[in-house]
Short mmCIF file of C-alpha atoms and ligand atoms in Angstrom, two decimals:
data_model
loop_
_atom_site.label_atom_id
_atom_site.label_comp_id
_atom_site.label_asym_id
_atom_site.label_seq_id
_atom_site.Cartn_x
_atom_site.Cartn_y
_atom_site.Cartn_z
CA MET A 280 157.27 -26.81 -81.31
CA HIS A 281 158.71 -23.80 -81.31
CA PRO A 282 161.32 -23.26 -77.96
CA VAL A 283 160.30 -19.79 -77.44
CA GLU A 284 156.42 -20.29 -77.68
CA ILE A 285 157.07 -23.02 -74.94
CA ILE A 286 159.11 -20.23 -72.96
CA GLU A 287 156.75 -17.58 -73.42
CA LYS A 288 153.62 -19.90 -72.35
CA LYS A 289 155.31 -20.69 -68.69
CA ARG A 290 156.68 -17.05 -68.37
CA ASP A 291 152.83 -15.87 -68.84
CA GLY A 292 151.86 -18.29 -66.27
CA ASN A 293 150.10 -20.69 -68.50
CA GLU A 294 149.59 -24.80 -68.04
CA HIS A 295 151.14 -27.01 -70.77
CA SER A 296 149.93 -29.89 -71.97
CA ALA A 297 151.22 -33.46 -71.59
CA ALA A 298 152.33 -33.67 -75.26
CA GLU A 299 153.81 -30.44 -75.33
CA LEU A 300 156.29 -31.36 -72.35
CA ARG A 301 156.80 -34.66 -73.60
CA GLU A 302 157.96 -33.11 -77.04
CA TRP A 303 159.79 -30.25 -75.08
CA ILE A 304 161.63 -32.99 -72.63
CA ASN A 305 162.52 -35.08 -75.69
CA ALA A 306 163.64 -32.21 -77.72
CA TYR A 307 166.12 -31.66 -74.56
CA VAL A 308 167.80 -34.78 -74.17
CA ALA A 309 168.07 -34.76 -77.97
CA ASP A 310 170.16 -31.75 -77.78
CA GLU A 311 167.91 -29.93 -80.09
CA VAL A 312 166.92 -27.40 -77.59
CA PRO A 313 169.77 -25.48 -76.33
CA ASP A 314 170.85 -25.08 -72.33
CA TYR A 315 169.98 -21.59 -72.61
CA GLN A 316 166.34 -21.97 -73.68
CA MET A 317 166.28 -24.84 -71.07
CA ALA A 318 167.53 -22.83 -68.32
CA ALA A 319 164.97 -19.58 -69.46
CA TRP A 320 162.07 -21.99 -69.05
CA LEU A 321 163.32 -23.60 -66.22
CA MET A 322 163.40 -19.84 -64.38
CA ALA A 323 159.74 -19.49 -65.91
CA VAL A 324 158.91 -22.52 -63.69
CA TYR A 325 160.72 -21.51 -60.52
CA PHE A 326 158.77 -18.30 -60.82
CA GLN A 327 155.55 -19.48 -62.18
CA GLY A 328 154.99 -22.84 -60.75
CA MET A 329 152.93 -25.68 -62.18
CA THR A 330 149.55 -27.27 -61.45
CA PRO A 331 149.97 -30.67 -60.04
CA ARG A 332 148.83 -32.43 -63.50
CA GLU A 333 151.28 -30.65 -65.11
CA THR A 334 154.42 -31.55 -62.67
CA ALA A 335 152.98 -35.15 -62.98
CA GLU A 336 153.04 -34.90 -66.76
CA LEU A 337 156.75 -33.39 -66.56
CA THR A 338 157.77 -36.24 -64.24
CA LEU A 339 156.49 -38.69 -66.69
CA ALA A 340 158.09 -37.34 -69.28
CA MET A 341 161.51 -37.04 -67.72
CA ALA A 342 160.75 -40.54 -66.04
CA HIS A 343 160.52 -41.97 -70.17
CA SER A 344 163.32 -39.98 -71.86
CA GLY A 345 165.71 -43.05 -71.01
CA GLU A 346 165.52 -46.64 -70.12
CA VAL A 347 162.57 -47.66 -67.81
CA LEU A 348 163.10 -50.73 -65.46
CA ASP A 349 160.73 -53.42 -65.88
CA LEU A 350 160.43 -55.10 -62.65
CA SER A 351 156.87 -56.49 -63.15
CA GLY A 352 158.28 -60.39 -62.92
CA LEU A 353 159.68 -59.83 -59.39
CA GLY A 354 156.80 -59.75 -57.17
CA LYS A 355 156.22 -56.73 -54.40
CA THR A 356 158.72 -54.73 -55.49
CA VAL A 357 159.82 -51.45 -53.46
CA ASP A 358 161.69 -48.75 -53.33
CA LYS A 359 163.03 -46.29 -50.57
CA HIS A 360 164.59 -42.89 -51.22
CA SER A 361 165.48 -40.09 -48.73
CA SER A 362 165.49 -36.40 -49.57
CA GLY A 363 169.18 -36.45 -48.40
CA GLY A 364 170.61 -35.65 -44.74
CA VAL A 365 173.13 -36.10 -42.61
CA GLY A 366 174.21 -39.43 -40.83
CA ASP A 367 170.96 -40.84 -42.91
CA LYS A 368 172.23 -44.15 -43.17
CA THR A 369 168.63 -45.93 -42.84
CA THR A 370 168.37 -47.62 -46.39
CA LEU A 371 171.59 -49.78 -44.84
CA VAL A 372 168.78 -50.61 -41.61
CA VAL A 373 165.25 -50.75 -43.76
CA ALA A 374 166.36 -52.57 -46.88
CA PRO A 375 167.29 -55.48 -45.24
CA ILE A 376 164.46 -55.35 -42.91
CA LEU A 377 162.27 -55.34 -46.00
CA ALA A 378 163.95 -57.71 -47.75
CA ALA A 379 163.89 -60.29 -45.04
CA ALA A 380 160.08 -59.56 -44.50
CA GLY A 381 159.09 -60.70 -48.09
CA LEU A 382 159.63 -57.65 -50.43
CA VAL A 383 162.04 -57.43 -53.47
CA VAL A 384 164.11 -54.18 -52.88
CA ALA A 385 165.89 -53.51 -55.95
CA LYS A 386 166.90 -49.56 -55.89
CA MET A 387 169.40 -47.57 -57.48
CA SER A 388 171.08 -45.17 -55.26
CA GLY A 389 173.25 -41.97 -55.58
CA ARG A 390 176.72 -40.64 -54.47
CA GLY A 391 177.12 -37.90 -51.49
CA LEU A 392 175.92 -34.58 -52.57
CA ALA A 393 177.27 -31.19 -51.23
CA HIS A 394 176.98 -31.80 -47.47
CA THR A 395 174.64 -34.86 -47.37
CA GLY A 396 176.14 -38.41 -47.47
CA GLY A 397 175.14 -41.03 -50.18
CA THR A 398 174.43 -44.78 -49.55
CA ILE A 399 176.62 -45.97 -52.46
CA ASP A 400 179.61 -44.13 -50.76
CA LYS A 401 178.79 -45.62 -47.53
CA LEU A 402 178.82 -49.20 -49.15
CA GLU A 403 181.83 -48.70 -50.94
CA SER A 404 183.63 -48.79 -47.14
CA ILE A 405 182.83 -52.78 -47.47
CA PRO A 406 185.75 -54.30 -48.78
CA GLY A 407 185.11 -55.60 -52.29
CA TRP A 408 181.39 -54.58 -52.42
CA ARG A 409 180.64 -53.02 -55.90
CA ALA A 410 177.76 -50.73 -57.18
CA GLU A 411 178.53 -51.36 -60.79
CA LEU A 412 176.06 -53.97 -62.33
CA SER A 413 174.81 -54.89 -65.41
CA ASP A 414 171.44 -55.21 -65.96
CA GLU A 415 171.35 -58.96 -65.63
CA GLU A 416 173.22 -59.18 -62.76
CA PHE A 417 170.76 -56.39 -61.08
CA MET A 418 167.61 -58.34 -62.16
CA ARG A 419 169.17 -61.81 -61.14
CA GLN A 420 170.32 -60.45 -57.39
CA ALA A 421 166.96 -59.22 -57.01
CA ARG A 422 165.07 -62.60 -57.81
CA GLU A 423 167.97 -64.62 -56.03
CA VAL A 424 168.73 -62.33 -52.76
CA GLY A 425 165.76 -59.62 -52.62
CA LEU A 426 167.82 -57.05 -51.92
CA VAL A 427 170.21 -55.33 -54.61
CA VAL A 428 171.19 -51.51 -54.53
CA ALA A 429 173.34 -50.16 -57.62
CA GLY A 430 174.84 -46.90 -58.75
CA GLN A 431 172.29 -44.51 -60.65
CA SER A 432 172.44 -45.69 -64.46
CA LYS A 433 173.28 -42.64 -66.93
CA ASN A 434 170.37 -44.43 -69.01
CA LEU A 435 168.13 -43.70 -66.29
CA ALA A 436 165.90 -40.43 -66.61
CA PRO A 437 168.73 -38.91 -68.53
CA ALA A 438 166.43 -35.76 -68.80
CA ASP A 439 166.82 -34.96 -65.31
CA GLY A 440 170.75 -35.46 -65.18
CA LYS A 441 171.02 -32.71 -67.62
CA MET A 442 168.17 -30.61 -66.25
CA TYR A 443 169.56 -30.73 -62.81
CA ALA A 444 173.32 -29.75 -63.84
CA LEU A 445 171.46 -26.97 -65.41
CA ARG A 446 169.33 -26.07 -62.19
CA ASP A 447 172.83 -26.25 -60.26
CA VAL A 448 174.14 -23.10 -62.05
CA THR A 449 171.03 -21.38 -62.67
CA GLY A 450 169.51 -20.82 -59.27
CA THR A 451 166.61 -23.06 -60.07
CA VAL A 452 166.93 -25.84 -57.75
CA PRO A 453 164.78 -24.79 -54.99
CA SER A 454 161.28 -25.10 -56.78
CA ILE A 455 159.04 -27.61 -55.35
CA PRO A 456 157.76 -28.81 -58.87
CA LEU A 457 160.89 -28.86 -60.14
CA ILE A 458 162.88 -31.10 -57.01
CA ALA A 459 160.02 -33.21 -57.15
CA SER A 460 159.88 -34.20 -60.88
CA SER A 461 163.66 -34.65 -60.70
CA ILE A 462 163.25 -37.04 -57.73
CA MET A 463 160.27 -39.05 -59.00
CA SER A 464 161.35 -38.97 -62.64
CA LYS A 465 164.40 -41.44 -61.12
CA LYS A 466 161.78 -43.38 -58.89
CA LEU A 467 159.44 -43.93 -61.64
CA ALA A 468 162.12 -45.40 -64.17
CA ALA A 469 163.77 -47.59 -61.46
CA GLY A 470 160.48 -49.54 -61.78
CA ALA A 471 159.21 -50.39 -58.08
CA ARG A 472 155.79 -50.53 -57.21
CA ILE A 473 156.14 -49.30 -54.05
CA ILE A 474 157.63 -46.39 -53.18
CA THR A 475 158.67 -44.79 -49.39
CA LEU A 476 159.93 -41.55 -49.43
CA ASP A 477 161.74 -40.17 -46.49
CA VAL A 478 161.56 -36.28 -46.79
CA LYS A 479 163.86 -34.38 -44.62
CA VAL A 480 162.87 -31.01 -42.60
CA GLY A 481 165.31 -28.79 -40.95
CA LYS A 482 168.89 -27.07 -40.81
CA GLY A 483 170.41 -30.43 -42.91
CA ALA A 484 167.50 -30.80 -45.52
CA PHE A 485 166.71 -29.11 -48.33
CA MET A 486 163.43 -28.52 -47.29
CA LYS A 487 163.97 -26.19 -44.05
CA ASP A 488 160.05 -25.88 -42.72
CA LEU A 489 157.59 -28.38 -42.42
CA GLU A 490 155.26 -26.39 -44.57
CA HIS A 491 157.20 -26.40 -47.57
CA ALA A 492 158.31 -30.25 -46.99
CA ARG A 493 154.68 -31.11 -47.14
CA GLU A 494 153.75 -29.44 -50.14
CA LEU A 495 156.59 -31.52 -51.45
CA ALA A 496 155.77 -34.66 -49.97
CA ARG A 497 152.13 -34.47 -50.89
CA LEU A 498 153.08 -33.59 -54.81
CA MET A 499 155.38 -36.60 -54.82
CA VAL A 500 152.66 -38.78 -53.61
CA SER A 501 150.27 -37.79 -56.05
CA ILE A 502 152.60 -37.88 -59.02
CA GLY A 503 153.21 -41.53 -58.13
CA ARG A 504 149.37 -42.23 -57.57
CA HIS A 505 149.29 -40.75 -61.38
CA ALA A 506 152.00 -43.15 -62.41
CA GLY A 507 149.94 -46.12 -60.82
CA ARG A 508 152.54 -46.63 -58.01
CA ASP A 509 151.77 -46.58 -54.46
CA VAL A 510 153.84 -43.59 -52.69
CA ARG A 511 153.96 -42.66 -49.25
CA ALA A 512 156.27 -40.44 -47.55
CA VAL A 513 157.42 -40.05 -43.89
CA LEU A 514 158.74 -36.44 -42.73
CA SER A 515 161.23 -36.49 -40.65
CA GLN A 516 163.61 -33.83 -38.61
CA MET A 517 167.19 -33.39 -39.88
CA ASP A 518 167.84 -30.46 -37.53
CA GLN A 519 170.50 -32.58 -36.08
CA PRO A 520 172.17 -35.39 -37.64
CA LEU A 521 170.53 -38.84 -37.52
CA GLY A 522 172.32 -41.21 -35.15
CA ARG A 523 175.63 -40.51 -33.78
CA ALA A 524 178.04 -41.31 -36.85
CA VAL A 525 178.49 -39.15 -39.94
CA GLY A 526 180.97 -40.19 -42.36
CA ASN A 527 180.87 -43.52 -44.54
CA ALA A 528 182.69 -46.53 -42.86
CA ILE A 529 181.64 -45.15 -39.39
CA GLU A 530 177.90 -44.90 -40.71
CA VAL A 531 177.91 -48.35 -41.75
CA ARG A 532 179.26 -49.78 -38.56
CA GLU A 533 176.13 -47.76 -36.76
CA ALA A 534 173.87 -49.46 -39.50
CA ILE A 535 175.32 -52.75 -38.58
CA ALA A 536 174.70 -52.07 -34.89
CA THR A 537 171.30 -51.06 -35.20
CA LEU A 538 170.62 -54.19 -36.84
CA ARG A 539 171.94 -55.65 -33.85
CA GLY A 540 169.47 -53.77 -31.79
CA GLU A 541 172.69 -51.75 -30.28
CA GLY A 542 171.98 -48.87 -32.35
CA PRO A 543 170.81 -44.92 -31.54
CA THR A 544 167.26 -44.50 -30.70
CA ASP A 545 166.25 -42.22 -33.20
CA LEU A 546 168.04 -44.12 -36.12
CA SER A 547 166.22 -47.11 -34.97
CA GLU A 548 162.40 -45.50 -34.42
CA LEU A 549 162.81 -44.24 -38.32
CA SER A 550 163.93 -47.25 -39.85
CA LEU A 551 161.14 -48.92 -38.18
CA ALA A 552 158.29 -46.18 -39.27
CA LEU A 553 159.84 -46.28 -43.06
CA ALA A 554 159.80 -50.42 -42.85
CA GLU A 555 156.12 -50.33 -41.20
CA GLU A 556 155.02 -47.83 -44.10
CA ALA A 557 156.13 -50.00 -46.89
CA LEU A 558 154.83 -53.27 -45.26
CA ALA A 559 151.65 -51.63 -45.04
CA ALA A 560 151.44 -50.28 -48.95
CA ALA A 561 152.28 -53.85 -49.75
CA GLY A 562 149.57 -55.01 -47.75
CA LEU A 563 151.66 -57.00 -45.31
CA ASP A 564 151.34 -57.20 -41.68
CA THR A 565 153.68 -54.31 -40.39
CA ALA A 566 154.70 -56.43 -37.11
CA ARG A 567 157.18 -58.00 -39.63
CA ALA A 568 159.14 -55.29 -39.48
CA ARG A 569 160.28 -55.95 -36.01
CA GLU A 570 160.00 -59.66 -36.21
CA VAL A 571 162.89 -60.02 -38.67
CA TRP A 572 164.71 -57.26 -37.42
CA GLU A 573 164.77 -59.02 -33.54
CA SER A 574 165.00 -62.63 -35.16
CA GLY A 575 168.22 -61.59 -36.84
CA ALA A 576 166.98 -62.31 -40.53
CA ALA A 577 167.14 -58.68 -41.49
CA LEU A 578 171.36 -59.05 -40.49
CA ALA A 579 171.74 -62.40 -42.13
CA LYS A 580 169.77 -60.47 -45.14
CA LEU A 581 172.53 -57.72 -45.38
CA ARG A 582 175.22 -59.99 -45.28
CA ALA A 583 173.96 -61.89 -48.29
CA PHE A 584 173.39 -58.61 -49.89
CA ILE A 585 177.00 -57.63 -49.45
CA GLU A 586 178.26 -61.02 -50.80
CA ALA A 587 176.34 -61.09 -53.72
CA GLN A 588 177.58 -57.66 -54.62
CA GLY A 589 181.14 -59.07 -54.36
CA GLY A 590 181.62 -57.03 -50.66
CA ASP A 591 183.25 -58.88 -47.24
CA GLY A 592 180.01 -60.33 -45.78
CA ARG A 593 182.43 -60.79 -42.42
CA VAL A 594 181.71 -56.87 -41.40
CA VAL A 595 178.53 -57.98 -40.43
CA GLU A 596 179.76 -60.10 -37.44
CA ASP A 597 183.63 -57.64 -37.18
CA PRO A 598 182.68 -54.10 -37.78
CA GLU A 599 186.43 -53.68 -37.55
CA LEU A 600 187.00 -55.04 -41.03
CA LEU A 601 185.59 -51.53 -42.04
CA GLU A 602 188.48 -49.31 -42.09
CA LEU A 603 188.20 -46.23 -39.51
CA SER A 604 191.16 -43.97 -39.27
CA ALA A 605 192.77 -44.27 -35.48
CA GLU A 606 193.84 -40.67 -35.62
CA THR A 607 191.28 -39.09 -33.71
CA SER A 608 190.65 -35.50 -32.13
CA GLU A 609 188.45 -34.62 -29.55
CA LEU A 610 185.91 -31.88 -29.28
CA ARG A 611 184.99 -30.72 -25.56
CA ALA A 612 182.61 -28.60 -24.57
CA PRO A 613 183.42 -25.11 -23.38
CA GLU A 614 180.75 -24.80 -20.91
CA SER A 615 178.26 -26.74 -18.62
CA GLY A 616 174.48 -27.23 -19.73
CA VAL A 617 172.10 -28.61 -21.96
CA VAL A 618 172.76 -29.02 -25.78
CA THR A 619 170.39 -26.83 -27.32
CA GLU A 620 171.54 -26.99 -30.62
CA LEU A 621 173.43 -29.40 -33.18
CA ASP A 622 173.44 -28.34 -36.72
CA ALA A 623 173.25 -30.92 -38.91
CA TYR A 624 174.36 -28.61 -41.74
CA ARG A 625 177.86 -27.73 -40.24
CA VAL A 626 178.14 -31.29 -39.34
CA GLY A 627 177.67 -32.69 -42.77
CA ILE A 628 180.19 -29.87 -43.80
CA ALA A 629 182.79 -30.72 -41.44
CA THR A 630 182.86 -34.41 -42.69
CA LEU A 631 182.93 -33.15 -46.33
CA ARG A 632 186.32 -30.88 -45.36
CA LEU A 633 187.93 -34.13 -43.56
CA GLY A 634 187.67 -36.02 -46.85
CA GLY A 635 184.47 -38.03 -46.08
CA GLY A 636 182.86 -36.44 -48.86
CA ARG A 637 183.41 -34.62 -52.40
CA GLU A 638 184.17 -30.97 -53.34
CA ARG A 639 184.03 -31.61 -56.57
CA LYS A 640 182.43 -34.37 -58.82
CA GLU A 641 185.69 -35.90 -59.51
CA ASP A 642 187.08 -35.86 -56.20
CA ALA A 643 188.06 -39.54 -54.47
CA ILE A 644 186.29 -40.01 -50.94
CA ASP A 645 187.97 -41.28 -47.83
CA HIS A 646 185.95 -43.67 -46.32
CA GLY A 647 187.61 -44.12 -42.90
CA VAL A 648 187.31 -40.52 -41.81
CA GLY A 649 184.32 -39.23 -40.02
CA VAL A 650 182.69 -37.38 -36.37
CA TYR A 651 181.11 -39.79 -34.04
CA LEU A 652 178.82 -37.10 -31.92
CA LEU A 653 178.72 -38.49 -27.94
CA LYS A 654 176.26 -35.46 -27.25
CA LYS A 655 173.05 -34.49 -28.99
CA ILE A 656 170.19 -32.16 -28.44
CA GLY A 657 168.98 -32.41 -24.65
CA ASP A 658 172.09 -34.07 -23.23
CA SER A 659 173.90 -32.79 -20.58
CA VAL A 660 177.40 -31.63 -20.73
CA ARG A 661 179.97 -30.66 -17.92
CA GLN A 662 182.57 -28.06 -19.28
CA GLY A 663 185.72 -30.38 -20.71
CA GLU A 664 183.78 -33.05 -21.20
CA VAL A 665 183.92 -34.69 -24.70
CA LEU A 666 181.26 -33.76 -27.29
CA ALA A 667 182.46 -35.40 -30.58
CA ARG A 668 185.05 -37.51 -31.54
CA VAL A 669 186.77 -36.89 -35.03
CA HIS A 670 188.17 -39.41 -37.06
CA HIS A 671 190.91 -37.71 -39.05
CA ARG A 672 193.64 -38.52 -41.71
CA GLY A 673 197.14 -37.07 -40.96
CA GLY A 674 195.14 -34.12 -39.97
CA ARG A 675 193.52 -33.04 -43.28
CA GLY A 676 190.61 -30.73 -42.76
CA LEU A 677 190.72 -30.94 -39.07
CA GLU A 678 191.16 -27.44 -38.22
CA GLU A 679 188.30 -26.17 -39.87
CA ALA A 680 186.01 -29.18 -39.10
CA ARG A 681 186.82 -28.65 -35.38
CA ARG A 682 185.51 -25.11 -35.88
CA LEU A 683 182.58 -26.13 -37.87
CA LEU A 684 181.72 -28.80 -34.84
CA ALA A 685 182.34 -26.15 -32.39
CA GLU A 686 179.97 -23.84 -33.89
CA ALA A 687 177.24 -26.37 -34.64
CA TYR A 688 176.85 -27.03 -30.86
CA ARG A 689 174.86 -24.62 -28.99
CA PHE A 690 174.09 -24.72 -25.28
CA GLY A 691 171.48 -23.44 -22.75
CA GLY A 692 169.51 -24.17 -19.60
CA GLU A 693 167.25 -26.73 -21.18
CA ALA A 694 166.29 -28.29 -24.15
CA ALA A 695 164.56 -31.90 -25.14
CA ALA A 696 165.37 -34.02 -28.19
CA PRO A 697 163.01 -32.58 -31.08
CA PRO A 698 160.31 -34.79 -32.67
CA LEU A 699 161.86 -37.30 -34.76
CA ILE A 700 158.79 -37.93 -37.26
CA LEU A 701 156.77 -34.80 -38.27
CA ASP A 702 153.98 -36.15 -40.55
CA VAL A 703 153.15 -39.18 -42.76
CA VAL A 704 151.81 -38.51 -46.11
CA ALA A 705 149.90 -41.05 -48.01
N1 URA B 911 167.27 -34.51 -55.23
C1 URA B 911 167.04 -34.63 -56.54
O1 URA B 911 167.38 -35.73 -57.10
N2 URA B 911 166.57 -33.74 -57.30
C2 URA B 911 166.56 -32.70 -56.93
O2 URA B 911 165.90 -31.74 -57.51
C3 URA B 911 166.89 -32.31 -55.14
C4 URA B 911 167.06 -33.42 -54.39
#
């Protein structure tokens, strides 16, 4: 293989063969292709695109660049993935529902990225809970509890780790075939037969409009099918944050409240929709989702899962055990009216500035800070009424967070809460 020929072929808009893509990806992972040549090829893909067949072959090559988990002995395995949002704690609600309904949820999750939170960071706000599991521990817990969530292993789709870091610094992240292959390579390597995707659309998401989100969803579903998996995608609104809590401990508290039937309607609605899609894909009665939720079986499953990974399961009964900073600051409405906008991106950045996310990869995060949104789109407010409560630590980042939150809110004469579920692609 001659790297220059591969780059030229894509530069000129031609289609790669499966063998070519395998060789190209393997050579890159083996450090036989330098970053500058991969960067040139990524830019060629950015401009020329890829056919769906070519994207599926690229994804398979990336998925097989490292370890591929074999979950075949575990029954009906399911993975749920979100393309990234603000206040998105649906995994913490959906995964226990699915496990309680009889599926095996064995998944690897990421940490927060930029303004978006990560499931592992949220779970680490539970005292004692640990994300690092050996392969044996992962498989045993999947078998015995039916629910396991581990940090992304470095051996899983290593081609994606290397390519993503390069895309990040070469302006080649926002390419639909590159995003689809990045997400799906990790999902295929993680081994689940059923993959339920939550593709976020809007200000706080990667995909800003429905048309592009739909294209991404269709591509990921077709990649999954090509690899023999059942993939379904729910497209959901991310103009404003999901639920009312944004942060880490505060989001786990809200997820627990939701499993108790006391959560915000948008989070409950989306969690139910995602759970029903996964159950339908498994050929099970979708009514099971609501049953195990209402009976408390899902909450009991969450506790069993937390304890299996070393965490204090009492948080399920006593959310106060999830430490939330008592230092608070309230943001008040500058005028009376109806909330017409609540920019999820700005709320995400505000949480980051408080210390709830990472500015750099190696930063430690503060699980006890965050934002609670008392008012969301469509709510009426009177001047001086509290819009949001900020939990901060010693004032760190508070001034900027307050400024960002003030900018996130817009008021007008009338507005209705935007539709939450925009489409389902199966
Ligand atoms: N998430 C990923 O894992 N990869 C992308 O390229 C974008 C979002």
